[in-house]
Coordinates of C-alpha atoms in Angstrom, one line a residue:
M1 CA 124.3 132.6 55.3
A2 CA 126.0 133.5 58.6
V3 CA 124.4 136.0 60.9
P4 CA 127.1 137.4 63.2
L5 CA 126.2 138.6 66.7
S6 CA 127.7 141.0 69.1
S7 CA 130.6 140.0 71.3
T8 CA 128.3 139.9 74.4
S9 CA 125.8 137.2 73.2
L10 CA 125.6 133.6 72.3
A11 CA 122.9 132.5 69.9
V12 CA 120.5 129.7 69.5
C13 CA 119.1 129.5 66.0
Y14 CA 117.0 127.6 63.5
K15 CA 114.6 128.3 60.7
T16 CA 111.6 130.2 62.1
K17 CA 109.0 127.8 60.7
N18 CA 110.6 125.0 62.8
K19 CA 110.8 126.9 66.1
P20 CA 109.5 124.7 68.9
A21 CA 106.7 126.1 70.9
H22 CA 108.3 125.2 74.3
H23 CA 111.5 127.2 73.8
Q24 CA 111.9 129.3 76.9
G25 CA 114.0 132.0 78.4
V26 CA 114.9 134.3 75.5
D27 CA 113.0 136.6 73.1
D28 CA 112.6 136.2 69.4
H29 CA 114.9 138.3 67.2
P30 CA 114.4 137.6 63.5
V31 CA 117.4 138.9 61.6
D32 CA 117.3 137.3 58.1
A33 CA 113.9 137.3 56.4
V34 CA 115.3 135.7 53.2
N35 CA 116.6 132.6 54.9
R36 CA 114.0 132.7 57.7
I37 CA 116.6 132.5 60.4
T38 CA 115.7 133.5 64.0
V39 CA 118.4 134.2 66.5
Y40 CA 117.9 133.9 70.3
P41 CA 120.7 135.8 72.2
L42 CA 121.7 134.6 75.6
P43 CA 123.7 137.0 77.9
R44 CA 127.2 136.6 79.4
A45 CA 128.8 134.5 76.7
V46 CA 130.6 135.0 73.4
S47 CA 129.8 135.5 69.8
R48 CA 128.5 132.9 67.3
S49 CA 126.9 132.8 63.9
C50 CA 123.8 130.7 63.0
E51 CA 125.8 128.8 60.4
S52 CA 129.5 128.2 60.0
G53 CA 130.0 129.9 63.3
T54 CA 131.9 129.4 66.5
A55 CA 130.9 129.8 70.1
G56 CA 133.8 130.0 72.5
S57 CA 136.9 132.1 71.8
G58 CA 137.6 132.0 75.6
R59 CA 136.3 130.3 78.7
W60 CA 132.6 131.2 79.3
K61 CA 129.7 130.1 81.5
L62 CA 126.0 129.6 80.9
G63 CA 123.8 128.9 83.9
G64 CA 120.2 127.9 84.3
L65 CA 120.1 126.2 87.7
T66 CA 117.5 128.7 89.1
A67 CA 114.9 127.3 86.7
G68 CA 114.8 124.1 88.8
A69 CA 114.2 120.5 88.0
A70 CA 111.1 121.2 85.8
T71 CA 113.0 123.4 83.3
Q72 CA 112.4 122.8 79.6
A73 CA 115.0 125.3 78.4
F74 CA 118.2 124.4 76.5
G75 CA 121.5 126.1 76.9
I76 CA 122.4 126.1 73.2
R77 CA 120.0 124.9 70.6
A78 CA 120.0 124.9 66.8
F79 CA 117.9 123.1 64.2
M80 CA 119.0 121.9 60.7
R81 CA 122.2 124.1 60.6
K82 CA 125.7 123.3 59.4
N83 CA 129.3 123.6 60.6
I84 CA 128.6 125.0 64.1
T85 CA 131.6 124.9 66.5
I86 CA 131.0 125.1 70.3
R87 CA 134.0 125.0 72.6
N88 CA 135.6 126.1 75.9
G89 CA 132.5 126.7 78.1
T90 CA 130.5 125.5 81.0
I91 CA 126.8 125.0 80.7
R92 CA 124.7 123.9 83.7
G93 CA 121.2 123.6 84.9
F94 CA 119.2 123.3 81.7
R95 CA 117.1 120.5 80.3
G96 CA 120.0 120.0 77.9
A97 CA 123.2 121.9 77.7
I98 CA 123.6 121.6 73.9
F99 CA 121.0 120.3 71.4
L100 CA 121.9 120.4 67.7
A101 CA 119.0 118.8 66.0
D102 CA 118.1 117.5 62.6
N103 CA 115.2 116.0 60.7
A104 CA 114.6 112.2 60.5
F105 CA 116.6 112.0 57.3
Y106 CA 119.8 113.5 58.7
D107 CA 120.1 115.8 55.7
G108 CA 119.9 119.2 57.3
S109 CA 122.4 119.2 60.1
Q110 CA 126.1 118.3 59.6
G111 CA 129.7 119.2 60.2
H112 CA 129.3 120.3 63.8
L113 CA 132.2 120.3 66.4
V114 CA 131.6 120.3 70.1
E115 CA 134.7 120.2 72.2
D116 CA 136.1 121.1 75.6
I117 CA 132.6 121.8 77.1
R118 CA 131.7 121.1 80.7
A119 CA 128.0 120.1 80.9
D120 CA 127.0 120.0 84.5
K121 CA 123.8 119.2 86.3
N122 CA 121.5 119.3 83.3
T123 CA 118.3 117.5 83.9
F124 CA 117.7 115.4 80.8
S125 CA 120.7 115.4 78.5
G126 CA 124.2 116.8 78.5
I127 CA 125.2 117.1 74.9
A128 CA 122.9 116.0 72.0
V129 CA 124.3 116.2 68.4
I130 CA 122.1 114.9 65.6
G131 CA 123.1 114.9 61.9
R132 CA 125.9 113.8 59.6
G133 CA 129.6 113.9 60.1
N134 CA 129.7 115.5 63.5
I135 CA 132.5 115.4 66.1
V136 CA 132.1 115.4 69.9
R137 CA 135.4 115.3 71.7
R138 CA 137.2 116.2 75.0
N139 CA 134.0 117.1 76.9
Q140 CA 133.1 116.6 80.5
V141 CA 129.5 115.7 81.2
M142 CA 128.6 115.4 84.9
D143 CA 125.5 114.7 87.0
T144 CA 122.9 114.4 84.3
G145 CA 119.3 113.6 85.3
G146 CA 116.8 114.6 87.9
S147 CA 114.1 116.2 85.8
T148 CA 110.6 116.3 87.2
V149 CA 109.3 116.3 83.6
D150 CA 111.5 113.8 81.7
I151 CA 112.2 110.5 83.4
A152 CA 115.1 109.3 81.2
A153 CA 118.7 110.6 81.3
Y154 CA 121.4 110.8 78.6
G155 CA 125.0 112.0 79.0
I156 CA 125.7 112.3 75.3
I157 CA 123.1 111.7 72.5
F158 CA 124.7 111.1 69.1
D159 CA 122.4 110.2 66.2
G160 CA 123.3 110.1 62.5
P161 CA 126.0 108.6 60.3
G162 CA 129.7 109.2 59.9
G163 CA 130.6 110.9 63.2
R164 CA 133.2 110.7 65.9
V165 CA 132.8 110.6 69.7
L166 CA 136.3 110.8 71.2
N167 CA 137.9 111.2 74.6
N168 CA 134.9 112.4 76.6
D169 CA 134.4 112.0 80.4
I170 CA 130.9 111.1 81.4
S171 CA 130.2 110.7 85.1
G172 CA 126.9 110.3 86.9
T173 CA 123.9 109.7 84.6
A174 CA 120.7 108.8 86.5
S175 CA 117.1 108.3 85.3
R176 CA 114.1 107.8 87.5
S177 CA 111.0 105.6 87.6
W178 CA 111.1 102.9 84.8
A179 CA 113.1 104.9 82.3
N180 CA 116.6 104.2 80.8
A181 CA 119.8 106.0 81.6
F182 CA 122.5 106.0 78.9
A183 CA 125.9 107.7 79.3
L184 CA 126.5 107.4 75.5
S185 CA 123.6 106.8 73.2
F186 CA 123.8 106.2 69.4
R187 CA 121.1 105.7 66.8
D188 CA 121.4 105.4 63.0
A189 CA 125.1 106.1 63.5
D190 CA 126.5 104.0 60.6
G191 CA 130.3 104.3 60.3
A192 CA 130.8 106.2 63.6
V193 CA 134.0 105.9 65.6
V194 CA 133.8 105.8 69.4
D195 CA 137.2 106.0 71.0
G196 CA 138.8 106.8 74.3
N197 CA 135.7 107.7 76.3
R198 CA 135.6 107.3 80.1
I199 CA 132.3 106.5 81.8
D200 CA 131.2 105.8 85.4
D201 CA 128.2 105.7 87.6
V202 CA 125.1 105.1 85.4
S203 CA 121.9 104.2 87.3
A204 CA 118.2 103.7 86.8
D205 CA 115.4 102.9 89.2
T206 CA 113.9 100.0 87.2
G207 CA 115.0 100.9 83.6
W208 CA 118.1 100.0 81.7
P209 CA 121.3 101.7 82.9
M210 CA 124.0 101.5 80.2
G211 CA 127.4 102.9 79.5
I212 CA 127.3 102.8 75.7
F213 CA 124.0 102.0 73.9
I214 CA 124.2 101.5 70.1
D215 CA 120.9 101.2 68.2
S216 CA 120.2 100.6 64.5
S217 CA 123.8 101.4 63.6
N218 CA 126.2 99.4 61.3
D219 CA 130.0 99.4 61.1
V220 CA 130.5 101.4 64.3
L221 CA 134.0 101.0 65.6
L222 CA 134.3 101.0 69.4
A223 CA 137.8 101.1 70.9
G224 CA 139.7 102.1 74.0
N225 CA 136.8 103.0 76.2
H226 CA 136.8 102.7 80.0
I227 CA 133.6 101.9 81.8
T228 CA 133.1 101.4 85.5
R229 CA 130.1 101.1 88.0
V230 CA 127.5 100.5 85.3
P231 CA 125.1 97.4 85.2
Y232 CA 125.4 97.2 81.4
G233 CA 128.7 98.3 79.8
V234 CA 128.2 98.2 76.0
F235 CA 124.9 97.2 74.5
Y236 CA 124.2 96.7 70.8
S237 CA 120.6 96.6 69.5
N238 CA 119.9 95.9 65.8
S239 CA 123.5 96.8 65.0
T240 CA 126.5 95.2 63.4
S241 CA 129.7 96.6 64.9
K242 CA 133.1 95.7 66.3
Y243 CA 134.6 96.5 69.6
M244 CA 138.3 96.3 70.7
D245 CA 140.5 97.1 73.7
N246 CA 137.7 98.3 76.0
L247 CA 138.2 98.0 79.7
T248 CA 135.4 97.5 82.3
S249 CA 135.3 97.3 86.1
N250 CA 132.3 96.6 88.4
V251 CA 130.1 96.1 85.3
T252 CA 127.6 93.3 85.7
T253 CA 127.2 92.6 81.9
P254 CA 130.2 94.1 80.1
F255 CA 129.2 93.5 76.5
T256 CA 126.0 92.5 74.7
G257 CA 125.9 92.0 71.0
G258 CA 128.4 93.3 68.4
T259 CA 131.6 91.5 67.4
D260 CA 134.5 91.1 69.9
A261 CA 137.7 92.0 68.0
G262 CA 139.9 91.3 71.0
G263 CA 141.5 92.9 74.0
N264 CA 138.3 93.6 75.8
N265 CA 137.9 93.0 79.6

């Protein structure tokens, strides 16, 4: 059931029994007792519904920089929802710009589309989409990391089977201490297609800095990605996948694991 909001607010929603205790920055507004949905409106944006809804009929901005490097707030967050579309906005200064979450079985969140988003200066992750059959495309993710609470950094997190990550630009992903930094991170992403992404400047103090990290995922097709200034370009862990026509420059270890299908450099 969709819960429409006014034209002056953008919502974060999930079932109330699953509301995380650390959600900050907005007040609770229960609007549907039958489906146990709670909506959290954020000012200065556009309308969206909790399910089968769209955020972004025009260009909009959502800022959280004043919270500082210790922020635990998310720009847009939903848990176990379906068919959410988020587009045409700038989200900066949060722990994560977008976090569409699911359970461990990937059976509650699906069919999301995140496109044409600029995620800038978020302290832990830029865009995180978890579930089945989701699409993340044409986004710009910049300067991710720097949290004083979380030590790892992720440009885009994409967990769950059957999705697409296409034509994104990810620049500047930096972790601290011994933690890892991944521009693109995949887990349990069987059958995903990763095509046409451009990645540069991934760094970690003593952890693993990687352009594309694919973990516990089979039949992932990786093609036409460009990676530069990263110690590890593409890294497969416990995965069976193919890669083709990917270009790297100033990458110490371009490809680890997977099956080379040709045209990679």
